[in-house]
XYZ file of C-alpha atoms in Angstrom:
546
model
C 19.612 -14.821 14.896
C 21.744 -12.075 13.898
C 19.066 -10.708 11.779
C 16.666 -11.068 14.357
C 18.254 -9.424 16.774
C 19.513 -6.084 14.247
C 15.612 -5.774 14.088
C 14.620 -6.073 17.504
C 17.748 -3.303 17.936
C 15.760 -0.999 15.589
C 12.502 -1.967 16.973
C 13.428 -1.212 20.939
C 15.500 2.043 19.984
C 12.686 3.859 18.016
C 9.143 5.190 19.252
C 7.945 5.691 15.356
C 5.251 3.760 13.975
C 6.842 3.873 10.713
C 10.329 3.252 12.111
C 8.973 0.040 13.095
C 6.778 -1.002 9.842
C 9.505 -0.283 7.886
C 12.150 -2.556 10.171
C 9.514 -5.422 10.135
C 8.483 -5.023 6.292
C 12.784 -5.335 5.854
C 12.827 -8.412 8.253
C 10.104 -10.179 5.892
C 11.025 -9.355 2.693
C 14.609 -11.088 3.503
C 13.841 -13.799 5.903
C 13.269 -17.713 5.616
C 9.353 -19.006 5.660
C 10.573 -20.420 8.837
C 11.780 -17.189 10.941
C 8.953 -15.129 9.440
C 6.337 -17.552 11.020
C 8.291 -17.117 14.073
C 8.599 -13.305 14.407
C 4.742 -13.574 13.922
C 4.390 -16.132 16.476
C 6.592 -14.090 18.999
C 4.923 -10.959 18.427
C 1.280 -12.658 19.032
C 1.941 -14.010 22.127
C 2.330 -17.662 20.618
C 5.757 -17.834 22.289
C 6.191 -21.801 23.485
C 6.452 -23.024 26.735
C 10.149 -22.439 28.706
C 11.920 -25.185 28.783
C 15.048 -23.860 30.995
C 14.709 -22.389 34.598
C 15.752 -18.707 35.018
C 17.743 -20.288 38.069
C 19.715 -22.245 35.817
C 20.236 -19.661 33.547
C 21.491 -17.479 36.580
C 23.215 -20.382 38.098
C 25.762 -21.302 34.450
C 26.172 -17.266 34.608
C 27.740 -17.150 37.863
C 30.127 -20.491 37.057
C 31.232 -18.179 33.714
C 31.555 -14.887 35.044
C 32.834 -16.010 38.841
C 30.503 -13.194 40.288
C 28.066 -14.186 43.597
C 24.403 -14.175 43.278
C 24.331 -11.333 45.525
C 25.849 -9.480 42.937
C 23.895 -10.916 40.286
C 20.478 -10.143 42.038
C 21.562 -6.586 42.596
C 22.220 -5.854 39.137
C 18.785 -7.154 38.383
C 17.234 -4.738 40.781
C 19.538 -2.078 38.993
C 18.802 -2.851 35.763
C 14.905 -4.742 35.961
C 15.093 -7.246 33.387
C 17.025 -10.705 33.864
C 17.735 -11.314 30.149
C 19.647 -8.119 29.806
C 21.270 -8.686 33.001
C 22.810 -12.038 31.747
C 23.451 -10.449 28.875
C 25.711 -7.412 29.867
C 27.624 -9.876 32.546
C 28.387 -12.482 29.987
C 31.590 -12.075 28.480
C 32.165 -10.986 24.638
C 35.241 -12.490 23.909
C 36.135 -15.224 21.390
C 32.668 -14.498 19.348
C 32.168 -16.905 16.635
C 30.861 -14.389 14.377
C 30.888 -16.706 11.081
C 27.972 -19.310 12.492
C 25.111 -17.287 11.690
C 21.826 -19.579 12.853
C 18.432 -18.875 12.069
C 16.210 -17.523 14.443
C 13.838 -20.635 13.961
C 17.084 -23.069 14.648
C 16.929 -21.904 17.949
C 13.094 -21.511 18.535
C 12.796 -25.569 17.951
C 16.158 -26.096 19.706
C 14.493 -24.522 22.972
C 11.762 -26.848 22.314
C 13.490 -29.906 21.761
C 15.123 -29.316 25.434
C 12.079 -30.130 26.883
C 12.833 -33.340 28.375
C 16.304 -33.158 28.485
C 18.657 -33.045 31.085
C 20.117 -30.057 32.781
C 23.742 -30.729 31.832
C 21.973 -31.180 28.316
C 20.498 -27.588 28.168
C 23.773 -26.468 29.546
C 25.765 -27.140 27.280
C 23.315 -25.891 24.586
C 23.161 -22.725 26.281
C 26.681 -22.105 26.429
C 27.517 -23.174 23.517
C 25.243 -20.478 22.473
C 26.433 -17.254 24.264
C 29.697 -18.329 22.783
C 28.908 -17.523 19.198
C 26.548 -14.319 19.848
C 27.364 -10.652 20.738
C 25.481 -8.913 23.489
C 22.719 -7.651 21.310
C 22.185 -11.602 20.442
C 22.696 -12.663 24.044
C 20.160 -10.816 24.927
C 17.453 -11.514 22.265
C 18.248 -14.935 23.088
C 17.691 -14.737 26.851
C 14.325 -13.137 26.126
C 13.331 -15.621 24.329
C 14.704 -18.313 26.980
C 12.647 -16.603 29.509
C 9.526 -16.365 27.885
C 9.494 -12.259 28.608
C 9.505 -11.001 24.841
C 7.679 -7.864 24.808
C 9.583 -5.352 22.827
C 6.766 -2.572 22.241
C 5.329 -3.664 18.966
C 1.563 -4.571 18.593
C -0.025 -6.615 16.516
C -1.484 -3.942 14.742
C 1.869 -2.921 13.345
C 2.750 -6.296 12.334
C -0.104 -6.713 10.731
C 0.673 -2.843 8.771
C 4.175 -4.726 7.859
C 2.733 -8.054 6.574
C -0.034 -6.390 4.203
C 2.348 -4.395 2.823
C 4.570 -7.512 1.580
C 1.817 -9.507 0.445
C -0.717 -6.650 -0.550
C -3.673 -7.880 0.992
C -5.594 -5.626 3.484
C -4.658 -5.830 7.275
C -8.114 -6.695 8.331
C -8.198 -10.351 6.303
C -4.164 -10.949 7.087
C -5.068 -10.185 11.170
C -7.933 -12.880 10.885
C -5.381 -15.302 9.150
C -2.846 -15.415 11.754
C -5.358 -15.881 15.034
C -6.461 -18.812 16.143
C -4.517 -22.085 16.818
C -1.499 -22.739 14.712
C 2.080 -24.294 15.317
C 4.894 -22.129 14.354
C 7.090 -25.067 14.513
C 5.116 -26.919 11.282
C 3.328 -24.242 9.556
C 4.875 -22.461 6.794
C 4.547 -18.779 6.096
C 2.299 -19.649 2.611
C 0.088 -21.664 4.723
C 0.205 -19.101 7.174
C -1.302 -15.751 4.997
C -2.440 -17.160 2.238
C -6.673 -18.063 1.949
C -5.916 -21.766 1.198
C -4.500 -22.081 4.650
C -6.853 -20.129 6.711
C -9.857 -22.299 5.583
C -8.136 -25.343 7.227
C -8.858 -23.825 10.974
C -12.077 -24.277 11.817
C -11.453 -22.454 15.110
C -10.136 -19.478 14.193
C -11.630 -16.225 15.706
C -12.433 -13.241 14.042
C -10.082 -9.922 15.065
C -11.825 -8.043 17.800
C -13.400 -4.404 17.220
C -12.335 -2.438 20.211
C -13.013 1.275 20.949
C -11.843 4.406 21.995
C -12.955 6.581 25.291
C -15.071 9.246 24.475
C -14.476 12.751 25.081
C -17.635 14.822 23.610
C -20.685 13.784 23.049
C -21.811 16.971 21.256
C -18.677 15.520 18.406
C -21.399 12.173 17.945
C -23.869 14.558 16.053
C -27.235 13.269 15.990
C -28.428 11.017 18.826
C -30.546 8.701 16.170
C -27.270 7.888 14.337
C -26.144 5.854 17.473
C -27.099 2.515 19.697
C -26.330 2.687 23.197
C -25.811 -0.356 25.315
C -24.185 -1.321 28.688
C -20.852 -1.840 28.987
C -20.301 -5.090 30.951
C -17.607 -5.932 33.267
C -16.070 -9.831 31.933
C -14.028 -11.226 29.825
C -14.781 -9.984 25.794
C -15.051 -13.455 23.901
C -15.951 -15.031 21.030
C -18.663 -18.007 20.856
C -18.287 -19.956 17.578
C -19.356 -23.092 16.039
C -18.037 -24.408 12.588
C -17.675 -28.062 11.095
C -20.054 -29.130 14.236
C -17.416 -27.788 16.335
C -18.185 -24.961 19.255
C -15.054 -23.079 20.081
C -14.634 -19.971 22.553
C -11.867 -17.304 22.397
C -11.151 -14.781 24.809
C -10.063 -11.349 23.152
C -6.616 -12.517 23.793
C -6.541 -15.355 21.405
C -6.936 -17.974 24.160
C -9.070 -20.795 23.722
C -11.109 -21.740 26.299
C -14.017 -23.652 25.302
C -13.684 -26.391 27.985
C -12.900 -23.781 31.127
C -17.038 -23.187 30.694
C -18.771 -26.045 30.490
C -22.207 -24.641 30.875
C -21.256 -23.365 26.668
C -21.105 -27.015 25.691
C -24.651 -27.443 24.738
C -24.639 -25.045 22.402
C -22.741 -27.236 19.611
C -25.722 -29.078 19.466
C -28.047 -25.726 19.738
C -26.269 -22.986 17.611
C -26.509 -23.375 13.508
C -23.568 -24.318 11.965
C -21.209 -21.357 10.342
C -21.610 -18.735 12.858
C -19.229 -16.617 15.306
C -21.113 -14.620 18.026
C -18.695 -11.446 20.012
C -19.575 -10.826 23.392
C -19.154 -11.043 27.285
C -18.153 -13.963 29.174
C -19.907 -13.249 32.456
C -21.023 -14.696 35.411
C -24.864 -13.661 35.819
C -28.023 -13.792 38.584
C -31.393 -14.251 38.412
C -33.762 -11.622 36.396
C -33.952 -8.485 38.542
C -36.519 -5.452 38.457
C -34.733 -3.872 35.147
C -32.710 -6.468 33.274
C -33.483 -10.216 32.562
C -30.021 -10.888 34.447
C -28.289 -9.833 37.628
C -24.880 -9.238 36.372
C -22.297 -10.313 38.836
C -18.708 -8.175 39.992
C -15.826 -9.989 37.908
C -14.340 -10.990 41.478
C -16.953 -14.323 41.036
C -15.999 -14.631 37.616
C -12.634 -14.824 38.532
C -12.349 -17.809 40.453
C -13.269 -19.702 37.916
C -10.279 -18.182 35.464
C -7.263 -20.480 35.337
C -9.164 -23.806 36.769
C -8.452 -26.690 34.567
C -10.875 -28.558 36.505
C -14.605 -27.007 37.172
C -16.596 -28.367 40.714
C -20.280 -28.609 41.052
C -19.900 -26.001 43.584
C -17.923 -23.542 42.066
C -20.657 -24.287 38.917
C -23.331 -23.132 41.243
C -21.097 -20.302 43.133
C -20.000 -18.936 40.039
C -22.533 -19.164 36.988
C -21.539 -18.207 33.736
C -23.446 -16.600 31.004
C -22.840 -14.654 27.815
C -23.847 -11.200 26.811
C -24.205 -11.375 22.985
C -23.039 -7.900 21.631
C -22.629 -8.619 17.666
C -22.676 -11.462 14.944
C -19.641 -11.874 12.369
C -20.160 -14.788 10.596
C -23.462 -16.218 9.948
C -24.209 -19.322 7.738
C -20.535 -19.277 6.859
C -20.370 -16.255 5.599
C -18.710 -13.037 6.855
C -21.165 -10.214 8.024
C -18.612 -8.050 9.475
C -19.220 -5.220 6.434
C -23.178 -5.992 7.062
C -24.567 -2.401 8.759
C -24.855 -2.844 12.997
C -28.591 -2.331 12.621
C -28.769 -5.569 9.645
C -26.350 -7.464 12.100
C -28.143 -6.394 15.115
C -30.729 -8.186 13.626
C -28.965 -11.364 12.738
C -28.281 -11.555 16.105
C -31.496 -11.082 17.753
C -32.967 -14.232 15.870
C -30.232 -16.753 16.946
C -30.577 -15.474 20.571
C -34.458 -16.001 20.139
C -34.302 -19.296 18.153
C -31.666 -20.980 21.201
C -33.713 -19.849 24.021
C -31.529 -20.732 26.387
C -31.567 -18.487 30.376
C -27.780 -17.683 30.099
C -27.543 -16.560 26.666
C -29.197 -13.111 26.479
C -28.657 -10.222 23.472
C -27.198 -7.093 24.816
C -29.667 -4.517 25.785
C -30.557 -1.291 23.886
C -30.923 1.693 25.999
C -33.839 3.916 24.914
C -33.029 7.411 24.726
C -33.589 10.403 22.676
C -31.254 13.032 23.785
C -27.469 12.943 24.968
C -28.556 15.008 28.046
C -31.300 12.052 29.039
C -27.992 9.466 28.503
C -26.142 11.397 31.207
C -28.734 10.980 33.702
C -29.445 7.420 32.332
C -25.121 6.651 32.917
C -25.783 7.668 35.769
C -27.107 4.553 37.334
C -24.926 2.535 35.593
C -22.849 1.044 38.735
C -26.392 0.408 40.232
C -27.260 -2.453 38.102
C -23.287 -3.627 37.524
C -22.532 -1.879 34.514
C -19.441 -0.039 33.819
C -21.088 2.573 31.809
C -22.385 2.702 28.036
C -21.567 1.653 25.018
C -21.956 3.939 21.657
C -21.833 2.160 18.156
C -22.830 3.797 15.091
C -26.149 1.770 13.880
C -24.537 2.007 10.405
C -20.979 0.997 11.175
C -18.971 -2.565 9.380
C -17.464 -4.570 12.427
C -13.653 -3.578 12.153
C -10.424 -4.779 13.377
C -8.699 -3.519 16.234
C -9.139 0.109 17.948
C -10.126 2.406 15.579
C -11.713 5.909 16.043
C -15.237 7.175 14.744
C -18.068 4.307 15.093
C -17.604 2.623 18.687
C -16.828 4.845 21.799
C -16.845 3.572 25.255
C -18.241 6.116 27.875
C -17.352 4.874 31.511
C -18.845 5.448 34.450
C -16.295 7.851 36.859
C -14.101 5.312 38.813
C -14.156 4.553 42.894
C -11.617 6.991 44.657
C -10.116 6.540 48.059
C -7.621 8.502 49.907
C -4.247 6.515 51.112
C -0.898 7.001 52.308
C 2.251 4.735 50.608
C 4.348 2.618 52.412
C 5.674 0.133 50.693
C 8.130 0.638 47.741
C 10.067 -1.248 44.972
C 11.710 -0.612 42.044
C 10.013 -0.905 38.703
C 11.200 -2.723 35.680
C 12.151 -1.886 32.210
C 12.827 2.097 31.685
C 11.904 2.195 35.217
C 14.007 -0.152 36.958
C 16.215 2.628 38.405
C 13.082 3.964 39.925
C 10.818 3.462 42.633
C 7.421 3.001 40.775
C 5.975 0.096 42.610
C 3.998 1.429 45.470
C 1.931 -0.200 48.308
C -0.736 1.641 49.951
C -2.679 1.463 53.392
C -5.532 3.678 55.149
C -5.976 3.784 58.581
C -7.726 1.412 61.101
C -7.757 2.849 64.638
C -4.111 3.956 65.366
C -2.906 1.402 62.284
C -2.196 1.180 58.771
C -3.480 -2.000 56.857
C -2.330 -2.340 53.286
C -5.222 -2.780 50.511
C -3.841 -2.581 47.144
C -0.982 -1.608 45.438
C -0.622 0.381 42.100
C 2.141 1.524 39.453
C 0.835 3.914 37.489
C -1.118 7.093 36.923
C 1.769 9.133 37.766
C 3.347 11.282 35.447
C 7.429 11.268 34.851
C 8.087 13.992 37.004
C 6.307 12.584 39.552
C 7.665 9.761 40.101
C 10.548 11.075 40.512
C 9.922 12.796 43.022
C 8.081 9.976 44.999
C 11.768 8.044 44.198
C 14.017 10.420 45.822
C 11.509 10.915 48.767
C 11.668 6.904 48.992
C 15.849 6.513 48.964
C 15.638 9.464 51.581
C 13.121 8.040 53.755
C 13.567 4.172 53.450
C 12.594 3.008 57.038
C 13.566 -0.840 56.350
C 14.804 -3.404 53.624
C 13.179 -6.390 52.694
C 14.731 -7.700 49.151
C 13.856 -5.401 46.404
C 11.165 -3.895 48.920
C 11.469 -0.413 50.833
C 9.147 0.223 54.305
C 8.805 4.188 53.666
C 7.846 6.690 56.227
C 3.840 7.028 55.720
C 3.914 10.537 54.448
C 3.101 10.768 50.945
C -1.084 10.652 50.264
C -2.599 9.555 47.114
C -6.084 9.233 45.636
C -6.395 5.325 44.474
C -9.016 4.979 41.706
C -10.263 1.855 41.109
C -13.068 -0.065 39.102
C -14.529 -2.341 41.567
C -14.244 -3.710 45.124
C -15.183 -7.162 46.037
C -14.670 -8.794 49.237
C -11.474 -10.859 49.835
C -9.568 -13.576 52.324
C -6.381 -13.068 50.562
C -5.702 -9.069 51.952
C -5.171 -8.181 55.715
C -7.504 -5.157 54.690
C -10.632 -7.971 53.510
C -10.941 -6.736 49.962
C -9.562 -6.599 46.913
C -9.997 -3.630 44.163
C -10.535 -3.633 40.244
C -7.706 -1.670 38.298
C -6.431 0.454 41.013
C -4.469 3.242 40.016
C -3.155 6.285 41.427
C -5.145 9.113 39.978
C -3.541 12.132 41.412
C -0.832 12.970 44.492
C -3.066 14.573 47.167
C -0.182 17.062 48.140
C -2.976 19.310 50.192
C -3.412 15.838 52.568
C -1.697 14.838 55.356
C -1.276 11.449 56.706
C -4.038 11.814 59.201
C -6.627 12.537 56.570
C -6.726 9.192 54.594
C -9.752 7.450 54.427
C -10.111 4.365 57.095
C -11.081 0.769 56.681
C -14.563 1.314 57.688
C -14.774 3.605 54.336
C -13.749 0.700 52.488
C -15.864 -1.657 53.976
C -18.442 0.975 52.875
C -17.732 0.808 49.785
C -17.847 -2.617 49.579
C -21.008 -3.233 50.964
C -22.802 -0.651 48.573
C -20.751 -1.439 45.235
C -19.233 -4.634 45.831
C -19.744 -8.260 46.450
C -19.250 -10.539 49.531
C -18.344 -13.598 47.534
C -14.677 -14.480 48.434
C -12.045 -13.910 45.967
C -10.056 -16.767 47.616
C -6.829 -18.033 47.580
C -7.119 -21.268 46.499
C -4.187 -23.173 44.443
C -5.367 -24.432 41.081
């Protein structure tokens, strides 16, 4: 643990990509086969499931330290993250210094606590913070907590780990997705080829791109496919050893939350992966052979263990296919978009199935005709266009130069903020956390709340205005005079029974401080309801417990 937690030191106290190659390449070359596994695990999002209540973890604090949980939930507010809170109020005295554990000791000693009993875990737990400094204490709460983000993507671990084993980043990314058990997989099995080929399941690293800025910088308009850009949930569709599996682009998998994918295990040919769009889709229309549907539909059905008929038939689900990696068993990623384009388009023929459809190509022969043709892209539920380069390999991760995404300009409405809290992290001395309303009649009803778009200075400033205008105290939650106006972007709008305002909003955001606005100049609900009925849906995002 104490190496663990001298690299997450380095790691959280630099903003250099090479800072933090270098600290994870040191942490590899030196570590067991177990704790490597682990820091990969960790850093993936494979982190397993907590086993010991926060309250608990608050409550043994207070019995240690003698302080009140007033106290304690203030300094949380102060400080915004409950790991480091426990950590700084723990006491540092009589360290055990000379009982160095492993960081995977206490990863399966977590686990092990799962059925245990409280006064079990306690005395784990204490036992613990007795033989760690702070800088441990508070690794260790992170990881009791389940809130380990520490500013490192994959994509840098990935930099670290080819660089220690000398294979390429793309094929050591594809060989730690997919399902594995940090707990009884070693690091050989892990990286090596031998011990990729034994997960049939495992997904291919996603290609994602960039925003474009200039066309003009694309060069020739033959050189490049245009498509829609679709509003779902980026997945994965494959089927190996007779087996269908479906990853989301964050390494979930969720084959069985969409049943209407079953058949294809006995439809699809063996050996192939398929990257799209989960999405829930219409009937044929006038210009597409699918109505695409907002991602408010699709969203009732995210988190269900258990699908109804009538959520089935409220909320269809298709796939937009967008590219083929593996075909026949072998990879195609390095095949030319056009060849794999290709590929593609005689599965999607051969299955024939009316929910399954290959991504359109939009015709055009000139950037200026793929403005106008953009355009219309919120008329037929698209979120703009896609570019790819028709000669371009399928890479890994975000890179620049063959795949741009060109999005349609986002909704705006004007609002004033009422509602404040504090933020967390680097911002937890700061009110970040804003709630805004527009008007309805003489009233203000709240409709979304956002945290960003704001630049440093400026929320600063909206932070002092807040501690000098706080009208009331509720928790962690400040009622503000309704003075400051802000444009809210946002995505989408769909209609909704869980707001007092009766919608909800895609991605809001605030995209500038209307200082030249006063309160009396937001927009109203009726503009809202406006909105929705022209760009939104009135299927019910609902509130519904899973």
């Amino acid at each position: 643990m104490k190496h663990f937690a001298e690299m997450i030191s380095v790691l959280a106290n630099t903003t250099k990509t090479n800072a933090k190659i270098n600290a994870l390449q040191n942490y590899f070359e030196n570590a067991s086969s177990e704790d490597k596994v682990w820091v990969i695990a960790l850093f993936t999002g494979r982190r397993p499931k907590r086993t010991i209540a926060g309250s608990l973890i608050g409550q043994w604090c207070m019995e240690i330290t003698g302080l009140p949980d007033w106290l304690i939930a203030e300094s949380y507010h102060t400080v915004g993250d409950f790991a480091e809170v426990i950590a700084l109020l723990l006491p540092e005295d009589d360290i055990r210094t000379d009982d160095n554990l492993s960081l995977s000791y206490y990863m399966n000693a977590l686990i092990a606590l799962d059925k245990k009993d409280d006064q079990v875990k306690k005395d784990f737990i204490l036992q613990s913070w007795g033989r760690m400094t702070r800088m441990e204490k508070f690794v260790f709460n992170k990881l009791i907590t389940g809130g380990f983000r520490i500013g490192v993507s994959q994509k840098i671990m990935v930099n670290a780990l080819a660089k220690i084993t000398s294979v390429s980043p793309s094929i050591i990314a594809h060989r730690i997705s997919g399902k594995w058990d940090p707990s009884s997989i070693s690091f050989d099995d892990l990286i090596s080829d031998d011990g990729s080929v034994k997960d049939f399941s495992k997904p291919y690293p996603f290609y994602l791109s960039y925003a474009v800025e200039n066309l003009e910088e694309l060069q020739e308009e033959k050189l490049w496919q245009a498509e829609w850009k679709w509003d779902g949930i980026r997945g994965q569709i494959i089927k190996r050893n007779n087996e269908l599996f479906v990853w989301s682009r964050g390494e979930e998998l969720i084959t069985e939350k969409f049943p209407e994918y079953h058949v294809l295990q006995h439809i699809l040919p063996d050996g192939i992966a398929i990257d799209g769009e989960i999405i829930s889709l219409g009937p044929p229309n006038s210009s597409l052979p699918f109505t695409p549907l907002p991602f408010s539909v699709l969203q009732t059905r995210i988190g269900r263990k258990n699908i109804s008929k009538k959520q089935l038939t409220e909320a269809p689900v298709g796939f937009i296919a967008y590219d083929i990696l593996e075909s026949d068993n072998r990879d195609v990623r390095e095949f030319p978009l056009e060849e794999r384009r290709k590929i593609l388009s005689s599965v999607i023929q051969d299955i024939q199935l009316p929910f399954i459809h290959l991504s359109p190509i939009i015709e055009f022969s000139s950037w200026e005709e793929l403005k106008k043709i953009r355009m219309n892209s919120r008329d037929i539920g698209s979120e703009g266009i896609m570019l790819k380069r028709v000669s371009s390999a399928y890479q890994v991760g975000r890179k620049r130069g063959d795949w741009w995404k060109w999005k349609i300009d986002p909704l705006t409405i004007d609002a004033v903020l009422i509602y404040a809290q504090k933020g967390s992290g680097r911002r937890s001395n700061l009110y970040t956390d804003y709630t805004f309303a527009v008007k309805n009649g003489e009233d203000l009803v709240t409709f979304a709340k956002a945290y960003s778009g704001l630049t440093d200075k400026e929320f600063a400033q909206v932070d002092a205005f807040v501690k000098r205008n706080s009208v009331e105290k509720f928790g962690p939650v400040r009622t503000v005079k309704p003075e400051l106006v802000f444009e809210i972007a946002f995505e989408g709008i769909a209609a909704s029974n869980r707001h007092k305002s009766g919608v909800a909003l895609r991605f809001p955001r605030m995209s500038r401080w209307r200082k030249d606005k006063k309160p009396d100049e937001i927009n109203t609900l009726e503009d809202l309801r406006q909105l929705l009925q022209v760009y939104g849906t009135s299927r019910q995002v609902n509130n519904e417990k899973e």
